Amino acid sequence: MATTASAPAPMDVVVTEADQKQADKLKDEGNAAFKDGKWQLAIEKYSAAIDLNPTLAPYFANRAFANIKAENYGYAIADATKAIALDSQFVKAYYRRATANMALGRFKDSLKDLQAVVKVAPNDKDAQTKMRECEKIVKRIAFEKAIAADDKKPCIDMAEVNDLSIDNSYDGPHLPEQITSEFVLAMIERFKQEKRLDRKYAYKILLLVKDYLMKVPSLVECELSKTTQKFTICGDVHGQFYDLMNIFEKNGLPSEDNPYLFNGDFVDRGSFSLEVILTLFAFKLLYPNHFFLNRGNHETDNMNKVYGFDGEVKAKYSDRMVTLFHEVFLWLPLAHVVAEKVLVVHGGLFSDDNVTLADIKATERNREPPDSGIMCEILWSDPQPQLGRGVSKRGVGVHFGPDVTRNFLERNNLSYIVRSHEVKDLGYEVAHNGKCITVFSAPNYCDQMGNKGAFITLGPSLEPNFTTFDAVPHPNVKPMAYASGGMGMF
């Protein structure tokens, strides 16, 4: 059943009374599914209604909204565009497209649609407010880019940090010259109590991690533990600190005998992203050869502006700390190969059949992701069941089929790929004849999806073993609590 905007309806399309009655029934069922948070079911119901009557803008606008909730932003833009083509005065369609573009960090495109809303409905005060907020974002980004172009120096260096004083009221752990497990565990306990690390120590962790990451390639090779022959791969955590602690409770803390790889999207959405990322960075410093981090599409400037991480860091520390986080994120590796046979990337594979591991390793990553090419597709692509490639539901990256996966693995002498990037009901999914595995480690994503989380453990045979888990309680702070502007406008 179609889930994207259908082809333009012919001018002489005939919709019978029976078809219209059934279409309205399906639309109402879609609305009920949407209300229950069942986004995919809502999409299917709206699609069935569209199949019966492809001439009504509200059907496409409703499906666009469901696709936004399912994070299918490319499909949402297509649906909203179709709704506008059917009814150029349909305000909700412009809102939907503005929201989807905002979600992709396309702030100028979002602003154009909000300006269109104000033009169609000049007395809509809410639309005027949203338009002004979006204008502020566009102007701020332009200003930040102008500053960045004028000043290429790091926002802060270790000498400056060493000169910082410790706050007199600080009663937490103190970071020694060499990070220790005692410090990391004390820091974690402090985070559990909803207390902060002193800014001096947060800065030092970031600078030390940045210094380390700058020395590693874009593709990192790693091995199982020599003694336990174990390796754990986790997917998206998305600021769900207490669920991260639950992973360590179930699977053991990171160590030389218990290596981990976290596969991107450490931050955003969840409102404990700062605690998550400082914990992960601290373990990276403690066990640099046994704790690994891949970059995700949310370790990027545009996503952090929209989904709460920037706002959280500003609220808990400062604007300057935000800038330093962005500098560190630029140096996160794009891929890891485990035991020479398992490729781990956040998103997926490529639009080009000829990409090799050597190409990934040679990719310049010290930048924000471009709109196409290896880096973009590693961070954004998704698998599809059909052969070949398809247009991305997200509006960036590609969909790749089982033949694409098979050809890539054969070309690069690999056994299978592990990727994340998508919510799965069980926390994982095995696709492409076992050659493409998705793992997602944020249970009850955004406190509303009801999904389990999962992690993968590998042994000497490299056969993936899955552990699933439910969400655990967390303090009463809602997801996206720090998202001021951006998606918080809608």
Short mmCIF file of C-alpha atoms in Angstrom, two decimals, residues 10-11 13 15 32 45 53 57 91 118 126 198 209 256 349 358 404 416 422 427 440 446 450 467 473 477-478:
data_model
loop_
_atom_site.label_atom_id
_atom_site.label_comp_id
_atom_site.label_asym_id
_atom_site.label_seq_id
_atom_site.Cartn_x
_atom_site.Cartn_y
_atom_site.Cartn_z
CA PRO A 10 -6.51 13.02 -13.36
CA MET A 11 -8.89 15.92 -13.85
CA VAL A 13 -11.27 11.18 -11.80
CA VAL A 15 -15.26 9.01 -7.08
CA ALA A 32 -8.15 7.23 15.68
CA LYS A 45 -5.44 4.08 6.71
CA ASN A 53 -10.19 9.47 -3.53
CA ALA A 57 -6.05 17.82 0.22
CA VAL A 91 -3.11 26.24 5.57
CA VAL A 118 0.65 34.25 6.94
CA ASP A 126 -0.10 31.77 15.88
CA ASP A 198 31.63 21.29 37.44
CA VAL A 209 38.12 13.38 23.81
CA GLU A 256 38.87 -4.06 28.75
CA LEU A 349 24.75 1.95 2.65
CA ALA A 358 39.02 2.22 1.97
CA VAL A 404 22.75 -3.71 -2.54
CA TYR A 416 27.00 -8.50 7.64
CA GLU A 422 15.20 3.45 13.25
CA GLY A 427 14.56 -3.02 19.73
CA PHE A 440 17.89 0.55 18.67
CA CYS A 446 10.33 9.76 23.56
CA GLY A 450 6.13 1.69 23.59
CA THR A 467 19.07 -8.77 24.56
CA PRO A 473 11.58 5.18 35.28
CA VAL A 477 11.40 15.80 32.72
CA LYS A 478 9.68 15.31 29.37
#
